[in-house]
Amino acid sequence: MSERTTPSTAADDDGHRTVLLRGGDIHSPADPFATAMVVERGHIAWVGSEGAADAFASGVEEVVDLEGALVTPAFTDAHVHTTATGLALTGLDLSGARGLDDALTLVRAHAAAHPDDPVLLGHGWDASRWAERRPPSRAELDAATGGRPLYLTRIDVHSAVATTALLDLVPGVTGLPGYEADAPLTRDAHHAVRAAAHAAVGEEQRTAAQRAALRHAASLGIGALHECAGPTVSSESDLIGLLGLAASEPGPRVFGYWAEQLASPADADRIRALGAIGAAGDLFVDGALGSHTACLHEPYADAPHTGAAYLDAAAVAAHVTACTEAGIQAGFHAIGDAALTAVVDGMRAAADKLGVERVRAARHRVEHAEMLTPETVAAFAEFGLTASVQPGFDALWGGADGMYADRLGADRARTLNPYAALLRSGVPLAFGSDAPVTPLDPWGTVRAAAFHRTPEHRVSVRAAFTAHTRGGWRAMGRDDAGVLVPGAPADYAVWRADDLVVQAPDDRVARWSTDPRSGTPGLPDLSPGAELPRCLRTVVGGRTVFVRPGG
């Protein structure tokens, strides 16, 4: 990819420059065979053919020869925990640990390499994938750290293990719900220990972690992130600092959600004052399947209980009503079937009070939404709820031998993450990673949805791609972005990719959509095993935020 730039436009901030990109493939519904695009003052000005591009060449400040590269809208990751993602990128990451001994070896090495850290932080262990089938014990962690404070989150971040030295910093922790001797911490006990651990993260370390996460996202063609913050998962200062950083440095856009219940209009004003666009995200109705805290109608297959319920239908209704009346988006974290029933029952109660159309117009959202039934899918469509979902969960935990089957049994596990049913019912989808739960990996996420481990839940690559680009914008009420058409924000990524195809995973997807004569713009082949596209450049608002060295 080569460039020709007019010397007088060599300013560092290129957001207001006029740029012609040509000689590639432009993924745009405005012209499915487009090879060129003009960007002006941070927006898409024109999309069209190579021949027509000649008319623009002399009037622009920069010409980019794409040399056959693919240009797509930048991805939007609709559910991220940015600081935690950065800490995992820069700190102790146990997601690749092959077993218990390997995890303890990594802990020892990290402790030795960070002798001055007041609290050691790590993430990503998943004992369901280890031969030992258990997390490290407190005694093992005490020995591995030499008695220092250590906090290690499970991969789903809904439970954690900690050393004695860290527990000693939380008076009364042994009396809190979710505390069991030498078992992973959950519920209130986990939240209290997490707060103590995060309190040790200084502003400099936090900013470095946020910067690392944003730069990594930009390198993957991600142009926008939805930060799912809240009082039990982060802090007000963390959100304010992140939004300030994103506004002051080139990188992905960051849109903040703050997961706190509203009781009055003043609460909505306070959430807006934080810079958040909604009282949504990880407002927990339940927990997670891996930690046995997702709330179920029937007991777990491998535990004699039904999980944890944090909010009931009445609490959901009160929050939705308050948010709708205040003109602010509401949302919830709900994974288990009982939790999702509570959400839709609460939505119905709010709609009975305010009217269905008023609730629909607010575009409320639900994060994860895994154990849906036909009835709850229909309710999502009725109330205009966006399903903010993570296909990487199925790739990691789905299948007959996966964690879902362990927790639920094979029959219930096969019902999880029914993306095709959601699309057929008209439910808006927005894709994300829940990073650091699963990594930032947009093309891998699209592949995971298109090649879902349960075939009847698969969607076309085109539908999955839309959910991970335009879907994230629509999830926050913006219909004018996430697509390369004139007037849209110039948020795009340039990719080195193999031949483009219009791909459906099987005959469940209508055959016409895969025919070149349909005029559907192509996308890279995402078949399992195929090499994923490589990001060459990411542009946000017309401003370059990432360029791959060497192209």
Coordinates of C-alpha atoms in Angstrom, one line a residue:
M1 CA 0.0 0.0 0.0
S2 CA 1.6 3.3 -1.1
E3 CA 0.7 6.9 -0.6
R4 CA 1.2 10.3 -2.3
T5 CA 0.7 13.3 0.0
T6 CA 0.7 17.0 -0.9
P7 CA 3.5 18.6 1.1
S8 CA 1.4 21.3 2.6
T9 CA -0.8 18.8 4.4
A10 CA 1.9 17.1 6.5
A11 CA 0.2 18.1 9.8
D12 CA 0.2 15.4 12.4
D13 CA -3.6 15.5 12.7
D14 CA -5.0 14.2 9.5
G15 CA -8.6 14.1 10.5
H16 CA -9.6 17.0 8.2
R17 CA -7.7 16.0 5.2
T18 CA -9.2 14.9 1.9
V19 CA -8.0 11.4 1.0
L20 CA -8.6 9.3 -2.1
L21 CA -8.2 5.5 -1.6
R22 CA -8.1 3.5 -4.8
G23 CA -7.0 0.2 -6.3
G24 CA -8.6 -2.0 -3.7
D25 CA -11.9 -3.5 -2.7
I26 CA -14.2 -1.2 -0.7
H27 CA -16.9 -3.1 1.3
S28 CA -19.9 -0.8 0.9
P29 CA -23.6 -1.4 0.3
A30 CA -23.5 1.9 -1.7
D31 CA -21.6 0.0 -4.5
P32 CA -20.9 -3.7 -4.1
F33 CA -18.1 -3.5 -6.7
A34 CA -16.5 -0.3 -5.5
T35 CA -12.7 0.0 -5.7
A36 CA -12.2 3.6 -4.5
M37 CA -13.4 5.9 -1.8
V38 CA -13.0 9.6 -0.9
V39 CA -12.7 10.7 2.8
E40 CA -13.3 14.4 3.5
R41 CA -13.3 16.1 6.9
G42 CA -13.6 12.9 8.8
H43 CA -16.5 11.4 6.9
I44 CA -17.0 9.3 3.8
A45 CA -17.6 11.6 0.8
W46 CA -17.8 9.2 -2.1
V47 CA -17.6 5.5 -2.9
G48 CA -17.3 4.2 -6.5
S49 CA -15.4 2.7 -9.3
E50 CA -11.7 3.1 -10.3
G51 CA -12.5 4.9 -13.5
A52 CA -14.6 7.5 -11.7
A53 CA -11.8 8.0 -9.1
D54 CA -9.7 9.8 -11.8
A55 CA -12.0 12.8 -11.4
F56 CA -11.0 13.2 -7.8
A57 CA -7.3 12.5 -8.0
S58 CA -6.1 16.1 -8.6
G59 CA -8.4 17.6 -6.0
V60 CA -7.4 15.6 -2.9
E61 CA -4.5 16.1 -0.5
E62 CA -3.5 12.4 -0.3
V63 CA -3.9 9.5 -2.7
V64 CA -3.5 6.0 -1.2
D65 CA -2.9 3.1 -3.6
L66 CA -4.5 0.2 -1.8
E67 CA -2.6 -2.3 -4.0
G68 CA -5.5 -4.7 -3.9
A69 CA -6.2 -4.4 -0.1
L70 CA -9.7 -4.7 1.4
V71 CA -11.3 -1.7 3.1
T72 CA -14.1 -2.3 5.5
P73 CA -15.8 -0.4 8.3
A74 CA -13.8 -0.6 11.5
F75 CA -15.1 -3.1 14.0
T76 CA -17.0 -2.1 17.1
D77 CA -16.4 -4.3 20.2
A78 CA -19.7 -3.9 22.1
H79 CA -18.5 -5.2 25.5
V80 CA -15.0 -4.6 26.8
H81 CA -13.3 -4.0 30.2
T82 CA -10.5 -1.9 29.0
T83 CA -8.3 -1.6 32.1
A84 CA -8.6 -5.3 32.9
T85 CA -7.8 -6.1 29.3
G86 CA -4.7 -3.9 29.4
L87 CA -3.6 -5.5 32.7
A88 CA -3.9 -8.9 31.2
L89 CA -1.9 -7.8 28.1
T90 CA 0.9 -6.3 30.3
G91 CA 0.7 -8.5 33.3
L92 CA 0.0 -12.1 34.3
D93 CA -2.1 -13.9 31.8
L94 CA -3.1 -17.5 32.7
S95 CA -5.4 -18.1 29.7
G96 CA -2.7 -20.2 28.0
A97 CA -1.8 -22.2 31.1
R98 CA -1.9 -25.9 30.2
G99 CA -2.7 -27.1 33.7
L100 CA -2.4 -26.4 37.4
D101 CA 1.4 -26.8 37.6
D102 CA 1.9 -24.6 34.6
A103 CA -0.3 -21.9 36.2
L104 CA 1.7 -22.0 39.4
T105 CA 4.9 -21.8 37.5
L106 CA 3.6 -18.6 35.8
V107 CA 2.6 -17.2 39.1
R108 CA 6.1 -17.8 40.6
A109 CA 7.8 -16.2 37.6
H110 CA 5.5 -13.2 37.7
A111 CA 6.0 -12.6 41.4
A112 CA 9.8 -12.8 41.0
A113 CA 9.7 -10.3 38.1
H114 CA 7.5 -7.8 40.0
P115 CA 9.1 -7.6 43.5
D116 CA 7.7 -4.1 44.2
D117 CA 4.1 -4.5 43.2
P118 CA 1.9 -4.0 46.3
V119 CA -0.7 -6.5 44.9
L120 CA 0.0 -9.1 42.2
L121 CA -2.7 -9.2 39.6
G122 CA -3.5 -12.0 37.1
H123 CA -6.4 -13.2 35.0
G124 CA -7.6 -16.1 32.8
W125 CA -7.3 -19.4 34.7
D126 CA -9.9 -22.0 33.6
A127 CA -9.8 -25.2 35.6
S128 CA -12.5 -26.8 33.4
R129 CA -9.8 -27.1 30.7
W130 CA -7.1 -28.6 33.0
A131 CA -6.6 -32.3 33.8
E132 CA -6.7 -31.5 37.5
R133 CA -10.1 -29.9 37.1
R134 CA -9.5 -27.6 40.1
P135 CA -8.1 -24.1 40.6
P136 CA -4.9 -23.5 42.6
S137 CA -5.5 -23.7 46.4
R138 CA -4.8 -20.8 48.7
A139 CA -1.8 -22.7 50.2
E140 CA -0.3 -23.3 46.8
L141 CA -0.7 -19.6 45.9
D142 CA 0.8 -18.5 49.2
A143 CA 3.8 -20.6 48.5
A144 CA 4.1 -19.5 44.9
T145 CA 4.1 -15.8 45.8
G146 CA 6.1 -16.0 49.0
G147 CA 3.1 -14.9 51.0
R148 CA 2.4 -11.7 49.0
P149 CA -1.1 -10.4 48.1
L150 CA -2.3 -12.0 44.8
Y151 CA -5.6 -11.7 43.0
L152 CA -6.4 -14.1 40.1
T153 CA -9.7 -13.9 38.2
R154 CA -11.2 -16.9 36.6
I155 CA -11.6 -16.5 32.8
D156 CA -15.2 -15.3 33.2
V157 CA -14.2 -12.8 35.9
H158 CA -17.1 -13.9 38.1
S159 CA -14.9 -15.7 40.5
A160 CA -11.3 -15.5 41.7
V161 CA -8.7 -17.1 43.9
A162 CA -6.6 -15.0 46.2
T163 CA -3.7 -15.4 48.7
T164 CA -4.1 -15.1 52.5
A165 CA -2.2 -11.8 52.4
L166 CA -4.8 -10.3 50.2
L167 CA -7.8 -11.7 52.2
D168 CA -6.2 -10.2 55.3
L169 CA -6.7 -6.7 53.7
V170 CA -10.5 -7.2 53.6
P171 CA -11.9 -7.3 57.2
G172 CA -14.9 -9.5 57.6
V173 CA -14.5 -11.2 54.2
T174 CA -15.1 -14.6 55.7
G175 CA -18.6 -13.6 56.7
L176 CA -19.6 -12.4 53.2
P177 CA -21.8 -14.3 50.8
G178 CA -19.6 -16.1 48.3
Y179 CA -16.8 -17.0 50.7
E180 CA -16.0 -20.6 51.3
A181 CA -12.7 -21.8 52.8
D182 CA -10.2 -22.6 50.0
A183 CA -12.8 -22.3 47.3
P184 CA -12.9 -19.6 44.6
L185 CA -14.5 -16.3 45.8
T186 CA -17.9 -15.4 44.3
R187 CA -20.6 -12.8 44.9
D188 CA -20.1 -10.2 47.6
A189 CA -16.8 -11.8 48.9
H190 CA -15.4 -11.6 45.4
H191 CA -16.5 -8.0 44.9
A192 CA -14.9 -6.9 48.2
V193 CA -11.6 -8.6 47.4
R194 CA -11.6 -7.3 43.9
A195 CA -12.0 -3.7 45.3
A196 CA -9.1 -4.2 47.6
A197 CA -6.9 -5.5 44.8
H198 CA -7.8 -2.8 42.3
A199 CA -7.3 -0.1 45.0
A200 CA -3.6 -1.0 44.8
V201 CA -3.4 -0.1 41.0
G202 CA -2.0 3.4 40.8
E203 CA -3.0 5.9 38.2
E204 CA 0.2 5.5 36.2
Q205 CA -0.2 1.7 36.0
R206 CA -3.9 2.0 35.2
T207 CA -3.3 4.5 32.4
A208 CA -0.5 2.3 30.9
A209 CA -2.9 -0.6 30.9
Q210 CA -5.6 1.4 29.2
R211 CA -3.2 2.7 26.6
A212 CA -2.0 -0.8 25.9
A213 CA -5.5 -2.1 25.4
L214 CA -6.5 0.7 23.1
R215 CA -3.4 0.4 21.0
H216 CA -3.9 -3.4 20.7
A217 CA -7.6 -2.8 19.7
A218 CA -6.5 -0.4 17.0
S219 CA -4.0 -2.9 15.6
L220 CA -6.9 -5.3 15.1
G221 CA -9.0 -2.9 13.1
I222 CA -11.3 -2.0 16.0
G223 CA -12.4 1.6 15.8
A224 CA -14.8 1.7 18.7
L225 CA -15.2 0.0 22.1
H226 CA -18.1 -0.1 24.5
E227 CA -16.6 0.1 28.0
C228 CA -18.8 -1.8 30.4
A229 CA -17.9 -0.2 33.7
G230 CA -19.7 -0.1 37.1
P231 CA -19.3 0.1 40.8
T232 CA -18.8 -3.7 41.2
V233 CA -16.4 -4.2 38.3
S234 CA -14.3 -1.0 38.2
S235 CA -14.6 2.5 39.6
E236 CA -15.8 6.0 38.6
S237 CA -12.2 7.2 38.4
D238 CA -11.3 4.3 36.1
L239 CA -14.1 5.2 33.7
I240 CA -13.4 9.0 33.8
G241 CA -9.7 8.3 33.2
L242 CA -10.4 6.0 30.3
L243 CA -12.8 8.4 28.6
G244 CA -10.3 11.2 29.0
L245 CA -7.5 9.2 27.6
A246 CA -9.5 8.1 24.6
A247 CA -10.5 11.7 23.9
S248 CA -6.9 13.0 24.1
E249 CA -4.9 10.5 22.2
P250 CA -5.4 8.9 18.7
G251 CA -7.1 5.5 19.0
P252 CA -10.5 3.8 19.0
R253 CA -13.5 5.7 20.2
V254 CA -14.7 4.6 23.7
F255 CA -18.3 4.8 24.7
G256 CA -18.9 4.3 28.4
Y257 CA -21.7 2.4 30.2
W258 CA -22.1 2.6 33.9
A259 CA -23.9 -0.4 35.5
E260 CA -25.8 1.2 38.4
Q261 CA -29.5 1.1 39.1
L262 CA -31.5 4.3 38.7
A263 CA -33.9 5.4 41.4
S264 CA -34.4 9.1 40.4
P265 CA -33.7 11.6 37.6
A266 CA -30.8 12.8 39.6
D267 CA -29.2 9.4 39.3
A268 CA -29.4 9.7 35.5
D269 CA -27.7 13.1 35.7
R270 CA -24.9 11.7 37.8
I271 CA -24.3 8.8 35.3
R272 CA -24.2 11.4 32.4
A273 CA -21.8 13.5 34.5
L274 CA -19.4 10.5 34.5
G275 CA -19.5 10.6 30.7
A276 CA -21.5 7.4 30.4
I277 CA -24.2 7.0 27.7
G278 CA -26.3 4.5 29.5
A279 CA -27.0 2.9 32.9
A280 CA -26.3 -0.5 31.3
G281 CA -23.6 -3.0 30.7
D282 CA -22.7 -5.3 33.6
L283 CA -25.7 -4.5 35.8
F284 CA -25.8 -8.0 37.1
V285 CA -29.1 -10.0 37.1
D286 CA -27.0 -13.1 37.6
G287 CA -23.4 -14.3 37.3
A288 CA -21.7 -16.8 34.9
L289 CA -22.0 -20.4 34.0
G290 CA -18.3 -21.2 34.5
S291 CA -18.5 -20.0 38.1
H292 CA -21.8 -21.7 38.7
T293 CA -23.4 -18.3 39.4
A294 CA -25.6 -17.9 36.3
C295 CA -29.2 -18.1 37.5
L296 CA -31.1 -21.2 36.1
H297 CA -34.6 -22.5 36.3
E298 CA -33.3 -26.1 36.9
P299 CA -30.1 -27.0 38.9
Y300 CA -26.7 -27.3 37.3
A301 CA -25.7 -30.7 36.0
D302 CA -22.5 -30.6 38.1
A303 CA -23.7 -28.7 41.2
P304 CA -26.8 -29.1 43.4
H305 CA -28.2 -25.5 43.0
T306 CA -29.5 -23.0 40.5
G307 CA -26.9 -20.2 40.7
A308 CA -27.2 -16.7 42.0
A309 CA -30.0 -14.1 41.4
Y310 CA -29.0 -10.5 42.0
L311 CA -32.0 -8.7 40.5
D312 CA -35.6 -9.8 40.2
A313 CA -38.2 -8.8 37.7
A314 CA -39.5 -5.9 40.0
A315 CA -35.9 -4.4 40.2
V316 CA -35.6 -4.8 36.4
A317 CA -38.9 -3.0 35.8
A318 CA -38.0 -0.2 38.2
H319 CA -34.7 0.4 36.4
V320 CA -36.1 0.3 32.9
T321 CA -38.9 2.6 33.9
A322 CA -36.5 5.1 35.5
C323 CA -34.1 5.0 32.5
T324 CA -36.9 5.3 29.9
E325 CA -38.4 8.3 31.7
A326 CA -35.0 9.9 32.0
G327 CA -34.1 9.4 28.4
I328 CA -31.2 7.1 29.1
Q329 CA -30.4 3.6 27.9
A330 CA -30.9 0.7 30.3
G331 CA -29.3 -2.6 30.1
F332 CA -28.4 -5.8 32.1
H333 CA -26.0 -8.7 32.3
A334 CA -28.1 -11.8 32.1
I335 CA -26.9 -15.3 31.1
G336 CA -29.0 -18.0 32.7
D337 CA -32.6 -18.8 31.6
A338 CA -34.1 -17.7 34.9
A339 CA -32.2 -14.4 34.8
L340 CA -33.4 -13.8 31.2
T341 CA -37.0 -14.6 32.3
A342 CA -36.6 -11.9 35.0
V343 CA -35.4 -9.4 32.4
V344 CA -38.3 -10.0 30.0
D345 CA -40.8 -10.0 32.9
G346 CA -39.4 -6.7 34.1
M347 CA -39.5 -5.3 30.6
R348 CA -43.1 -6.3 30.3
A349 CA -44.0 -4.6 33.5
A350 CA -42.2 -1.4 32.4
A351 CA -44.0 -1.6 29.0
D352 CA -47.4 -2.0 30.8
K353 CA -46.7 1.2 32.6
L354 CA -45.1 3.3 29.9
G355 CA -46.3 1.7 26.7
V356 CA -44.4 -0.8 24.5
E357 CA -43.5 1.8 21.9
R358 CA -41.8 4.1 24.4
V359 CA -39.8 1.1 25.8
R360 CA -38.8 0.0 22.3
A361 CA -37.7 3.5 21.3
A362 CA -35.2 3.6 24.2
R363 CA -33.3 0.7 22.6
H364 CA -32.4 -1.0 25.9
R365 CA -29.9 -3.8 25.7
V366 CA -28.9 -7.1 27.4
E367 CA -25.4 -8.4 27.6
H368 CA -24.5 -12.1 26.9
A369 CA -28.1 -13.4 26.8
E370 CA -27.0 -17.0 26.4
M371 CA -29.7 -19.3 27.7
L372 CA -32.5 -17.9 25.6
T373 CA -35.8 -19.8 24.9
P374 CA -38.2 -19.2 22.0
E375 CA -40.3 -17.3 24.4
T376 CA -37.5 -15.0 25.6
V377 CA -36.3 -14.5 22.0
A378 CA -39.8 -13.4 21.1
A379 CA -39.9 -11.0 24.0
F380 CA -36.5 -9.5 22.9
A381 CA -38.1 -8.7 19.6
E382 CA -41.3 -7.4 21.1
F383 CA -39.4 -4.9 23.3
G384 CA -36.7 -3.9 20.8
L385 CA -33.9 -5.3 23.0
T386 CA -30.5 -5.4 21.6
A387 CA -28.7 -8.7 22.3
S388 CA -25.0 -7.8 23.0
V389 CA -23.4 -11.2 22.6
Q390 CA -20.0 -12.8 22.5
P391 CA -19.6 -15.6 19.9
G392 CA -16.1 -16.3 21.3
F393 CA -17.9 -17.9 24.3
D394 CA -19.2 -20.6 22.1
A395 CA -15.9 -21.1 20.4
L396 CA -14.2 -21.5 23.8
W397 CA -16.8 -23.4 25.8
G398 CA -19.3 -24.9 23.4
G399 CA -19.5 -28.4 21.9
A400 CA -20.2 -31.8 23.4
D401 CA -17.0 -31.8 25.4
G402 CA -17.0 -28.1 26.5
M403 CA -17.6 -26.4 29.7
Y404 CA -21.3 -25.6 28.8
A405 CA -22.0 -29.3 28.5
D406 CA -20.3 -29.9 31.9
R407 CA -22.4 -27.3 33.6
L408 CA -25.7 -27.9 31.9
G409 CA -25.7 -31.3 30.3
A410 CA -25.6 -31.8 26.5
D411 CA -29.2 -31.0 25.8
R412 CA -29.4 -27.7 27.6
A413 CA -25.9 -26.7 26.3
R414 CA -27.1 -27.1 22.7
T415 CA -29.6 -24.3 23.2
L416 CA -27.1 -21.7 24.1
N417 CA -26.3 -18.6 22.0
P418 CA -29.0 -19.0 19.3
Y419 CA -27.9 -16.3 17.0
A420 CA -29.9 -17.5 13.9
A421 CA -33.1 -17.6 15.9
L422 CA -32.4 -14.0 17.2
L423 CA -31.9 -12.8 13.6
R424 CA -34.9 -14.5 12.3
S425 CA -37.0 -12.8 15.0
G426 CA -35.6 -9.4 14.1
V427 CA -33.6 -9.0 17.3
P428 CA -30.7 -6.5 16.8
L429 CA -27.3 -8.2 17.4
A430 CA -24.1 -6.4 18.6
F431 CA -21.0 -8.5 18.8
G432 CA -18.2 -8.1 21.4
S433 CA -15.5 -10.0 23.2
D434 CA -16.1 -9.2 26.9
A435 CA -12.3 -8.8 26.9
P436 CA -10.4 -10.0 28.9
V437 CA -12.8 -12.9 29.2
T438 CA -12.1 -13.7 25.5
P439 CA -9.5 -11.8 23.6
L440 CA -10.0 -8.9 21.3
D441 CA -10.3 -10.8 18.0
P442 CA -12.9 -9.3 15.6
W443 CA -12.5 -11.6 12.6
G444 CA -12.3 -14.6 15.0
T445 CA -15.5 -13.5 16.5
V446 CA -17.2 -13.3 13.1
R447 CA -15.9 -16.8 12.3
A448 CA -17.2 -18.1 15.7
A449 CA -20.7 -16.9 14.9
A450 CA -20.7 -18.2 11.3
F451 CA -19.3 -21.6 12.4
H452 CA -21.1 -21.9 15.7
R453 CA -20.5 -25.3 17.3
T454 CA -24.3 -25.9 17.1
P455 CA -25.1 -25.8 13.4
E456 CA -28.7 -24.5 13.8
H457 CA -27.4 -21.4 15.5
R458 CA -25.0 -20.3 12.7
V459 CA -25.5 -17.1 10.7
S460 CA -23.9 -16.0 7.5
V461 CA -20.5 -14.3 7.6
R462 CA -22.2 -11.2 6.2
A463 CA -24.7 -11.1 9.1
A464 CA -22.0 -11.7 11.6
F465 CA -19.8 -9.0 10.1
T466 CA -22.7 -6.5 10.3
A467 CA -23.3 -7.4 13.9
H468 CA -19.6 -6.6 14.7
T469 CA -19.5 -3.3 12.8
R470 CA -22.8 -1.5 12.3
G471 CA -24.4 -3.5 15.1
G472 CA -22.4 -1.9 17.8
W473 CA -23.4 1.6 16.6
R474 CA -27.0 0.7 16.5
A475 CA -26.8 -0.8 20.0
M476 CA -26.2 2.8 21.3
G477 CA -28.8 4.4 19.1
R478 CA -26.6 5.4 16.1
D479 CA -27.9 4.3 12.7
D480 CA -25.5 6.5 10.7
A481 CA -22.2 4.8 11.3
G482 CA -20.4 1.4 11.0
V483 CA -20.9 1.3 7.3
L484 CA -19.0 2.9 4.4
V485 CA -21.5 5.1 2.7
P486 CA -21.4 8.8 1.9
G487 CA -22.1 10.9 5.1
A488 CA -20.9 8.2 7.5
P489 CA -18.0 8.7 9.9
A490 CA -14.7 7.7 8.3
D491 CA -14.0 4.8 10.6
Y492 CA -12.4 2.1 8.5
A493 CA -9.7 -0.5 8.4
V494 CA -7.5 -1.7 5.6
W495 CA -6.8 -5.4 5.4
R496 CA -4.5 -7.8 3.5
A497 CA -6.7 -10.7 2.7
D498 CA -7.1 -13.5 0.3
D499 CA -9.8 -13.7 -2.3
L500 CA -13.2 -12.4 -1.2
V501 CA -16.3 -14.5 -1.2
V502 CA -19.9 -14.3 -0.1
Q503 CA -20.0 -17.1 2.4
A504 CA -22.6 -19.0 4.2
P505 CA -21.6 -21.9 6.5
D506 CA -24.3 -24.3 5.2
D507 CA -27.6 -24.7 3.4
R508 CA -29.6 -23.2 6.3
V509 CA -28.7 -19.8 4.9
A510 CA -30.5 -18.7 1.8
R511 CA -28.6 -19.7 -1.4
W512 CA -29.3 -16.4 -3.2
S513 CA -27.1 -14.5 -0.7
T514 CA -24.0 -16.5 -1.8
D515 CA -24.5 -15.9 -5.6
P516 CA -22.3 -13.1 -7.0
R517 CA -25.2 -12.0 -9.1
S518 CA -26.9 -10.8 -5.9
G519 CA -24.6 -7.8 -5.8
T520 CA -23.6 -8.6 -2.2
P521 CA -20.1 -7.3 -1.4
G522 CA -17.6 -10.0 -0.6
L523 CA -15.7 -10.7 2.6
P524 CA -12.6 -12.9 3.4
D525 CA -13.0 -16.6 3.6
L526 CA -13.4 -17.4 7.3
S527 CA -13.6 -21.2 7.0
P528 CA -12.0 -22.9 10.0
G529 CA -8.3 -23.1 9.4
A530 CA -8.2 -20.3 6.8
E531 CA -5.8 -17.5 7.6
L532 CA -7.6 -14.5 9.1
P533 CA -7.1 -11.0 7.5
R534 CA -4.2 -8.9 8.7
C535 CA -4.8 -5.3 9.6
L536 CA -2.6 -2.8 7.7
R537 CA -4.2 0.4 8.9
T538 CA -7.0 1.6 11.1
V539 CA -8.6 5.0 10.7
V540 CA -11.1 6.7 13.1
G541 CA -12.9 9.9 12.1
G542 CA -10.5 10.2 9.2
R543 CA -7.5 10.1 11.5
T544 CA -5.0 7.3 11.2
V545 CA -4.7 5.5 14.6
F546 CA -2.7 2.5 13.5
V547 CA -0.3 1.6 10.7
R548 CA 1.3 -1.9 10.6
P549 CA 5.1 -1.5 10.3
G550 CA 6.3 -2.8 6.9
G551 CA 2.7 -3.2 5.6

